[in-house]
PDB file of C-alpha atoms in Angstrom:
ATOM      1  CA  UNK A   1     119.983 123.284  74.332  1.00 67.00           C
ATOM      2  CA  UNK A   2     120.516 120.951  77.602  1.00 81.00           C
ATOM      3  CA  UNK A   3     116.780 120.963  78.309  1.00 93.00           C
ATOM      4  CA  UNK A   4     115.800 120.509  81.798  1.00 96.00           C
ATOM      5  CA  UNK A   5     118.264 119.867  84.096  1.00 96.00           C
ATOM      6  CA  UNK A   6     118.180 118.867  87.745  1.00 97.00           C
ATOM      7  CA  UNK A   7     120.521 118.758  90.802  1.00 96.00           C
ATOM      8  CA  UNK A   8     121.468 116.937  92.985  1.00 96.00           C
ATOM      9  CA  UNK A   9     121.353 113.471  90.905  1.00 96.00           C
ATOM     10  CA  UNK A  10     120.963 111.607  94.291  1.00 96.00           C
ATOM     11  CA  UNK A  11     120.626 112.712  98.197  1.00 96.00           C
ATOM     12  CA  UNK A  12     120.295 111.060 101.408  1.00 96.00           C
ATOM     13  CA  UNK A  13     118.443 113.347 104.119  1.00 96.00           C
ATOM     14  CA  UNK A  14     117.836 112.481 107.951  1.00 96.00           C
ATOM     15  CA  UNK A  15     114.130 113.320 108.881  1.00 97.00           C
ATOM     16  CA  UNK A  16     113.876 116.439 109.640  1.00 96.00           C
ATOM     17  CA  UNK A  17     116.730 117.618 107.664  1.00 96.00           C
ATOM     18  CA  UNK A  18     115.739 120.246 104.654  1.00 96.00           C
ATOM     19  CA  UNK A  19     116.922 120.575 101.245  1.00 96.00           C
ATOM     20  CA  UNK A  20     116.266 122.209  98.190  1.00 97.00           C
ATOM     21  CA  UNK A  21     115.950 120.571  94.581  1.00 98.00           C
ATOM     22  CA  UNK A  22     117.263 122.379  91.824  1.00 98.00           C
ATOM     23  CA  UNK A  23     115.378 122.624  88.520  1.00 98.00           C
ATOM     24  CA  UNK A  24     116.419 124.843  85.086  1.00 98.00           C
ATOM     25  CA  UNK A  25     115.340 124.500  81.607  1.00 97.00           C
ATOM     26  CA  UNK A  26     116.700 126.647  78.833  1.00 96.00           C
ATOM     27  CA  UNK A  27     114.230 126.050  76.305  1.00 93.00           C
ATOM     28  CA  UNK A  28     111.882 129.180  77.478  1.00 93.00           C
ATOM     29  CA  UNK A  29     108.728 127.252  78.361  1.00 93.00           C
ATOM     30  CA  UNK A  30     106.244 128.930  80.446  1.00 93.00           C
ATOM     31  CA  UNK A  31     105.310 125.973  82.038  1.00 93.00           C
ATOM     32  CA  UNK A  32     107.240 123.757  84.277  1.00 95.00           C
ATOM     33  CA  UNK A  33     105.861 120.826  87.020  1.00 96.00           C
ATOM     34  CA  UNK A  34     107.532 119.046  89.642  1.00 97.00           C
ATOM     35  CA  UNK A  35     106.405 115.022  89.765  1.00 97.00           C
ATOM     36  CA  UNK A  36     106.874 112.375  92.563  1.00 97.00           C
ATOM     37  CA  UNK A  37     107.593 108.738  91.279  1.00 95.00           C
ATOM     38  CA  UNK A  38     106.852 106.298  93.855  1.00 94.00           C
ATOM     39  CA  UNK A  39     107.233 102.276  93.043  1.00 86.00           C
ATOM     40  CA  UNK A  40     104.498 100.719  91.028  1.00 84.00           C
ATOM     41  CA  UNK A  41     102.636 104.311  91.326  1.00 88.00           C
ATOM     42  CA  UNK A  42     102.248 106.845  88.475  1.00 89.00           C
ATOM     43  CA  UNK A  43     103.779 110.151  88.542  1.00 93.00           C
ATOM     44  CA  UNK A  44     102.080 112.238  91.107  1.00 95.00           C
ATOM     45  CA  UNK A  45     101.812 116.129  90.465  1.00 94.00           C
ATOM     46  CA  UNK A  46     103.386 118.284  93.474  1.00 96.00           C
ATOM     47  CA  UNK A  47     103.532 121.839  92.221  1.00 96.00           C
ATOM     48  CA  UNK A  48     103.118 123.270  88.971  1.00 95.00           C
ATOM     49  CA  UNK A  49     103.846 126.928  87.497  1.00 95.00           C
ATOM     50  CA  UNK A  50     102.327 128.416  84.360  1.00 93.00           C
ATOM     51  CA  UNK A  51     104.790 131.275  84.626  1.00 94.00           C
ATOM     52  CA  UNK A  52     107.525 133.531  86.565  1.00 94.00           C
ATOM     53  CA  UNK A  53     105.439 134.192  89.627  1.00 94.00           C
ATOM     54  CA  UNK A  54     103.108 131.844  89.612  1.00 95.00           C
ATOM     55  CA  UNK A  55     102.919 128.806  91.184  1.00 96.00           C
ATOM     56  CA  UNK A  56      99.670 126.122  92.014  1.00 94.00           C
ATOM     57  CA  UNK A  57      99.493 123.191  94.195  1.00 94.00           C
ATOM     58  CA  UNK A  58      98.909 119.695  92.243  1.00 93.00           C
ATOM     59  CA  UNK A  59      97.702 116.683  93.744  1.00 91.00           C
ATOM     60  CA  UNK A  60     100.317 115.888  96.741  1.00 95.00           C
ATOM     61  CA  UNK A  61     101.683 119.482  97.838  1.00 96.00           C
ATOM     62  CA  UNK A  62     102.052 118.755 101.623  1.00 96.00           C
ATOM     63  CA  UNK A  63     105.369 119.191 102.859  1.00 96.00           C
ATOM     64  CA  UNK A  64     107.049 120.881 100.108  1.00 97.00           C
ATOM     65  CA  UNK A  65     107.417 124.773  98.520  1.00 97.00           C
ATOM     66  CA  UNK A  66     108.264 125.933  95.518  1.00 97.00           C
ATOM     67  CA  UNK A  67     108.928 129.863  93.638  1.00 96.00           C
ATOM     68  CA  UNK A  68     109.364 130.873  90.229  1.00 97.00           C
ATOM     69  CA  UNK A  69     110.875 134.060  90.399  1.00 96.00           C
ATOM     70  CA  UNK A  70     112.284 133.487  86.844  1.00 96.00           C
ATOM     71  CA  UNK A  71     111.052 131.739  83.709  1.00 96.00           C
ATOM     72  CA  UNK A  72     114.530 129.328  83.591  1.00 97.00           C
ATOM     73  CA  UNK A  73     114.230 128.226  87.271  1.00 97.00           C
ATOM     74  CA  UNK A  74     111.668 126.068  89.564  1.00 98.00           C
ATOM     75  CA  UNK A  75     113.424 125.395  92.642  1.00 98.00           C
ATOM     76  CA  UNK A  76     111.329 122.514  95.109  1.00 98.00           C
ATOM     77  CA  UNK A  77     112.113 123.014  98.521  1.00 97.00           C
ATOM     78  CA  UNK A  78     111.787 120.380 101.541  1.00 96.00           C
ATOM     79  CA  UNK A  79     111.418 121.965 104.661  1.00 90.00           C
ATOM     80  CA  UNK A  80     111.310 119.001 107.412  1.00 94.00           C
ATOM     81  CA  UNK A  81     112.317 115.805 105.445  1.00 95.00           C
ATOM     82  CA  UNK A  82     110.351 112.515 106.315  1.00 96.00           C
ATOM     83  CA  UNK A  83     110.444 109.321 105.466  1.00 96.00           C
ATOM     84  CA  UNK A  84     107.448 109.271 103.396  1.00 96.00           C
ATOM     85  CA  UNK A  85     109.332 112.074 101.076  1.00 97.00           C
ATOM     86  CA  UNK A  86     111.451 109.218 100.152  1.00 97.00           C
ATOM     87  CA  UNK A  87     110.755 109.151  96.342  1.00 97.00           C
ATOM     88  CA  UNK A  88     112.202 109.811  92.644  1.00 97.00           C
ATOM     89  CA  UNK A  89     111.489 113.310  92.048  1.00 98.00           C
ATOM     90  CA  UNK A  90     111.250 114.892  88.206  1.00 97.00           C
ATOM     91  CA  UNK A  91     111.130 118.163  87.222  1.00 97.00           C
ATOM     92  CA  UNK A  92     109.181 119.068  83.806  1.00 96.00           C
ATOM     93  CA  UNK A  93     108.430 121.875  81.356  1.00 95.00           C
ATOM     94  CA  UNK A  94     106.309 122.568  78.859  1.00 92.00           C
ATOM     95  CA  UNK A  95     105.884 125.592  76.805  1.00 89.00           C
ATOM     96  CA  UNK A  96     101.940 125.528  76.883  1.00 80.00           C
ATOM     97  CA  UNK A  97      99.709 123.306  79.343  1.00 74.00           C
ATOM     98  CA  UNK A  98      98.679 119.450  78.765  1.00 65.00           C
ATOM     99  CA  UNK A  99      95.282 119.947  77.529  1.00 63.00           C
ATOM    100  CA  UNK A 100      96.577 121.639  74.291  1.00 65.00           C
ATOM    101  CA  UNK A 101      97.331 118.728  71.908  1.00 60.00           C
ATOM    102  CA  UNK A 102     100.647 118.575  70.311  1.00 65.00           C
ATOM    103  CA  UNK A 103     102.376 120.152  73.301  1.00 79.00           C
ATOM    104  CA  UNK A 104     105.091 118.214  74.485  1.00 87.00           C
ATOM    105  CA  UNK A 105     106.231 117.928  78.031  1.00 91.00           C
ATOM    106  CA  UNK A 106     110.186 117.760  78.919  1.00 94.00           C
ATOM    107  CA  UNK A 107     111.185 115.767  81.648  1.00 96.00           C
ATOM    108  CA  UNK A 108     114.361 116.039  83.444  1.00 96.00           C
ATOM    109  CA  UNK A 109     116.444 113.119  84.601  1.00 96.00           C
ATOM    110  CA  UNK A 110     115.337 112.895  87.795  1.00 96.00           C
ATOM    111  CA  UNK A 111     116.345 113.187  91.576  1.00 97.00           C
ATOM    112  CA  UNK A 112     116.498 110.354  93.704  1.00 96.00           C
ATOM    113  CA  UNK A 113     115.804 111.172  97.315  1.00 97.00           C
ATOM    114  CA  UNK A 114     115.999 108.806 100.403  1.00 96.00           C
ATOM    115  CA  UNK A 115     115.180 110.062 103.716  1.00 96.00           C
ATOM    116  CA  UNK A 116     116.067 108.017 106.746  1.00 94.00           C
TER     117      UNK A 116
ATOM    118  CA  UNK B   1      91.918 102.985  92.654  1.00 58.00           C
ATOM    119  CA  UNK B   2      93.690 104.549  89.770  1.00 65.00           C
ATOM    120  CA  UNK B   3      91.934 106.450  87.069  1.00 90.00           C
ATOM    121  CA  UNK B   4      94.414 105.340  84.532  1.00 94.00           C
ATOM    122  CA  UNK B   5      95.231 101.205  84.702  1.00 95.00           C
ATOM    123  CA  UNK B   6      97.976 100.042  82.871  1.00 97.00           C
ATOM    124  CA  UNK B   7      98.241  96.321  81.603  1.00 96.00           C
ATOM    125  CA  UNK B   8     100.443  94.354  81.907  1.00 97.00           C
ATOM    126  CA  UNK B   9     102.605  95.394  84.775  1.00 96.00           C
ATOM    127  CA  UNK B  10     105.597  93.613  83.034  1.00 97.00           C
ATOM    128  CA  UNK B  11     106.648  91.893  79.602  1.00 97.00           C
ATOM    129  CA  UNK B  12     109.217  90.225  78.776  1.00 98.00           C
ATOM    130  CA  UNK B  13     109.572  89.450  74.752  1.00 97.00           C
ATOM    131  CA  UNK B  14     112.038  87.905  72.300  1.00 98.00           C
ATOM    132  CA  UNK B  15     114.250  90.582  70.083  1.00 98.00           C
ATOM    133  CA  UNK B  16     112.153  91.303  66.652  1.00 97.00           C
ATOM    134  CA  UNK B  17     109.098  90.363  68.345  1.00 97.00           C
ATOM    135  CA  UNK B  18     106.088  92.316  68.484  1.00 98.00           C
ATOM    136  CA  UNK B  19     103.909  93.420  71.382  1.00 98.00           C
ATOM    137  CA  UNK B  20     101.227  95.499  72.653  1.00 98.00           C
ATOM    138  CA  UNK B  21     100.361  97.446  75.598  1.00 98.00           C
ATOM    139  CA  UNK B  22      97.113  98.562  77.099  1.00 98.00           C
ATOM    140  CA  UNK B  23      95.729 101.419  78.805  1.00 97.00           C
ATOM    141  CA  UNK B  24      92.538 101.647  80.338  1.00 97.00           C
ATOM    142  CA  UNK B  25      91.113 104.774  82.025  1.00 95.00           C
ATOM    143  CA  UNK B  26      87.994 106.252  83.780  1.00 93.00           C
ATOM    144  CA  UNK B  27      88.466 109.802  83.899  1.00 84.00           C
ATOM    145  CA  UNK B  28      86.462 112.273  81.563  1.00 79.00           C
ATOM    146  CA  UNK B  29      86.080 114.264  79.230  1.00 78.00           C
ATOM    147  CA  UNK B  30      89.727 114.057  78.423  1.00 81.00           C
ATOM    148  CA  UNK B  31      91.839 116.438  76.102  1.00 86.00           C
ATOM    149  CA  UNK B  32      94.723 113.994  75.146  1.00 90.00           C
ATOM    150  CA  UNK B  33      95.811 110.712  75.654  1.00 93.00           C
ATOM    151  CA  UNK B  34     100.263 110.135  75.869  1.00 94.00           C
ATOM    152  CA  UNK B  35     102.262 107.356  75.448  1.00 96.00           C
ATOM    153  CA  UNK B  36     105.565 108.097  77.015  1.00 96.00           C
ATOM    154  CA  UNK B  37     108.917 105.640  77.349  1.00 97.00           C
ATOM    155  CA  UNK B  38     110.873 105.948  80.369  1.00 96.00           C
ATOM    156  CA  UNK B  39     114.476 104.227  80.743  1.00 95.00           C
ATOM    157  CA  UNK B  40     115.821 103.209  83.613  1.00 92.00           C
ATOM    158  CA  UNK B  41     117.127 106.050  85.789  1.00 89.00           C
ATOM    159  CA  UNK B  42     116.069 108.396  82.978  1.00 92.00           C
ATOM    160  CA  UNK B  43     112.703 110.858  82.965  1.00 94.00           C
ATOM    161  CA  UNK B  44     109.851 110.246  80.623  1.00 95.00           C
ATOM    162  CA  UNK B  45     110.102 110.768  77.076  1.00 94.00           C
ATOM    163  CA  UNK B  46     106.801 112.032  74.874  1.00 92.00           C
ATOM    164  CA  UNK B  47     106.410 109.005  72.153  1.00 94.00           C
ATOM    165  CA  UNK B  48     102.601 109.487  70.881  1.00 93.00           C
ATOM    166  CA  UNK B  49      99.956 112.162  71.665  1.00 91.00           C
ATOM    167  CA  UNK B  50      96.270 111.538  70.513  1.00 91.00           C
ATOM    168  CA  UNK B  51      93.362 113.934  70.805  1.00 89.00           C
ATOM    169  CA  UNK B  52      90.105 112.066  71.522  1.00 83.00           C
ATOM    170  CA  UNK B  53      89.010 112.826  68.156  1.00 86.00           C
ATOM    171  CA  UNK B  54      92.164 110.508  66.889  1.00 89.00           C
ATOM    172  CA  UNK B  55      92.100 107.092  67.006  1.00 92.00           C
ATOM    173  CA  UNK B  56      95.380 106.645  66.024  1.00 95.00           C
ATOM    174  CA  UNK B  57      99.121 107.727  65.873  1.00 93.00           C
ATOM    175  CA  UNK B  58     102.617 106.725  64.891  1.00 93.00           C
ATOM    176  CA  UNK B  59     105.849 107.196  65.874  1.00 91.00           C
ATOM    177  CA  UNK B  60     108.431 105.026  63.939  1.00 93.00           C
ATOM    178  CA  UNK B  61     107.651 101.283  65.362  1.00 96.00           C
ATOM    179  CA  UNK B  62     105.363 102.644  67.895  1.00 97.00           C
ATOM    180  CA  UNK B  63     101.736 102.736  66.601  1.00 97.00           C
ATOM    181  CA  UNK B  64      99.069 104.158  69.477  1.00 97.00           C
ATOM    182  CA  UNK B  65      95.455 103.329  69.185  1.00 97.00           C
ATOM    183  CA  UNK B  66      92.624 105.333  70.984  1.00 95.00           C
ATOM    184  CA  UNK B  67      88.861 104.322  71.613  1.00 93.00           C
ATOM    185  CA  UNK B  68      86.778 106.858  73.061  1.00 88.00           C
ATOM    186  CA  UNK B  69      84.174 104.886  73.601  1.00 89.00           C
ATOM    187  CA  UNK B  70      85.519 101.742  75.647  1.00 92.00           C
ATOM    188  CA  UNK B  71      88.218 104.280  76.867  1.00 92.00           C
ATOM    189  CA  UNK B  72      90.754 101.983  75.932  1.00 95.00           C
ATOM    190  CA  UNK B  73      94.184 102.786  74.448  1.00 97.00           C
ATOM    191  CA  UNK B  74      96.992 100.437  73.327  1.00 98.00           C
ATOM    192  CA  UNK B  75     100.549 100.663  72.151  1.00 98.00           C
ATOM    193  CA  UNK B  76     101.815  98.678  69.648  1.00 98.00           C
ATOM    194  CA  UNK B  77     105.619  97.950  69.357  1.00 97.00           C
ATOM    195  CA  UNK B  78     106.851  96.646  66.367  1.00 97.00           C
ATOM    196  CA  UNK B  79     110.187  94.276  65.132  1.00 97.00           C
ATOM    197  CA  UNK B  80     111.025  95.449  68.873  1.00 97.00           C
ATOM    198  CA  UNK B  81     114.868  96.064  69.788  1.00 97.00           C
ATOM    199  CA  UNK B  82     117.044  95.760  73.016  1.00 97.00           C
ATOM    200  CA  UNK B  83     116.803  99.224  73.300  1.00 97.00           C
ATOM    201  CA  UNK B  84     112.765  98.842  73.635  1.00 97.00           C
ATOM    202  CA  UNK B  85     113.461  97.822  76.952  1.00 98.00           C
ATOM    203  CA  UNK B  86     111.691 100.636  79.191  1.00 97.00           C
ATOM    204  CA  UNK B  87     109.031 101.415  81.385  1.00 97.00           C
ATOM    205  CA  UNK B  88     105.972 102.954  79.194  1.00 98.00           C
ATOM    206  CA  UNK B  89     103.826 105.364  80.907  1.00 97.00           C
ATOM    207  CA  UNK B  90     100.399 105.949  79.283  1.00 96.00           C
ATOM    208  CA  UNK B  91      99.357 109.671  80.489  1.00 94.00           C
ATOM    209  CA  UNK B  92      95.175 111.270  80.089  1.00 92.00           C
ATOM    210  CA  UNK B  93      94.921 114.693  80.320  1.00 88.00           C
ATOM    211  CA  UNK B  94      91.830 116.710  81.275  1.00 85.00           C
ATOM    212  CA  UNK B  95      90.333 119.637  79.938  1.00 77.00           C
ATOM    213  CA  UNK B  96      91.459 121.701  83.065  1.00 75.00           C
ATOM    214  CA  UNK B  97      95.215 120.400  82.379  1.00 76.00           C
ATOM    215  CA  UNK B  98      94.960 118.180  84.855  1.00 83.00           C
ATOM    216  CA  UNK B  99      97.360 114.741  83.733  1.00 88.00           C
ATOM    217  CA  UNK B 100      96.935 111.264  85.192  1.00 91.00           C
ATOM    218  CA  UNK B 101      99.561 109.253  84.625  1.00 94.00           C
ATOM    219  CA  UNK B 102      99.244 105.252  84.988  1.00 95.00           C
ATOM    220  CA  UNK B 103     101.979 103.259  86.323  1.00 95.00           C
ATOM    221  CA  UNK B 104     103.681 101.925  83.544  1.00 96.00           C
ATOM    222  CA  UNK B 105     104.841  98.916  81.723  1.00 97.00           C
ATOM    223  CA  UNK B 106     107.793  97.645  82.099  1.00 97.00           C
ATOM    224  CA  UNK B 107     108.988  95.936  78.976  1.00 98.00           C
ATOM    225  CA  UNK B 108     111.980  93.801  79.009  1.00 98.00           C
ATOM    226  CA  UNK B 109     113.600  92.873  75.556  1.00 98.00           C
ATOM    227  CA  UNK B 110     115.920  90.471  75.150  1.00 97.00           C
ATOM    228  CA  UNK B 111     118.146  88.886  72.824  1.00 96.00           C
TER     229      UNK B 111
END
């Protein structure tokens, strides 16, 4: 199994451009998550999904959109890139929610995005 | 103010030595507390998960402790190896599935 795969690994955008960060998992997990990690800060949840067709906002959803048309894929869309969105983005998946003890969350390798 | 505070921010130790990383949290009630290891340029990897009723959990050379009364957790690394150089992240999961991440402790193990 490949686990959680994110593409691209790196990207530089100009202000106002749009892009989609791809995330796919092959573990048949129900839950998928998008986080951003800024220097010196803990990961912040952007959006999450508890199953295909269902998405919910996390702590910092503004400026982002997601969709979950299949169990495997959970793309993150930036419509009008801003410098404040410069960050490292991590996708994760788990079989169940984090409140379930022993439920392990698996992370992708991350996408490093710079908006200039 | 971050609801999950980790200390120290960074730590340098010599190979073979032990170290302890601290995590203090203010959120409650919580469901479980997790420690992750994050290598540079990689995503976090789960090390231990403890429920509120557990006070210790081990994974090879990593031992996590939890004191729910004082809202403190620690991660003890025994006989450190160069490969232990990474960031270690404390995560508190609330009962509603909300996960709060600490900023991490950056550990460097030198030969």
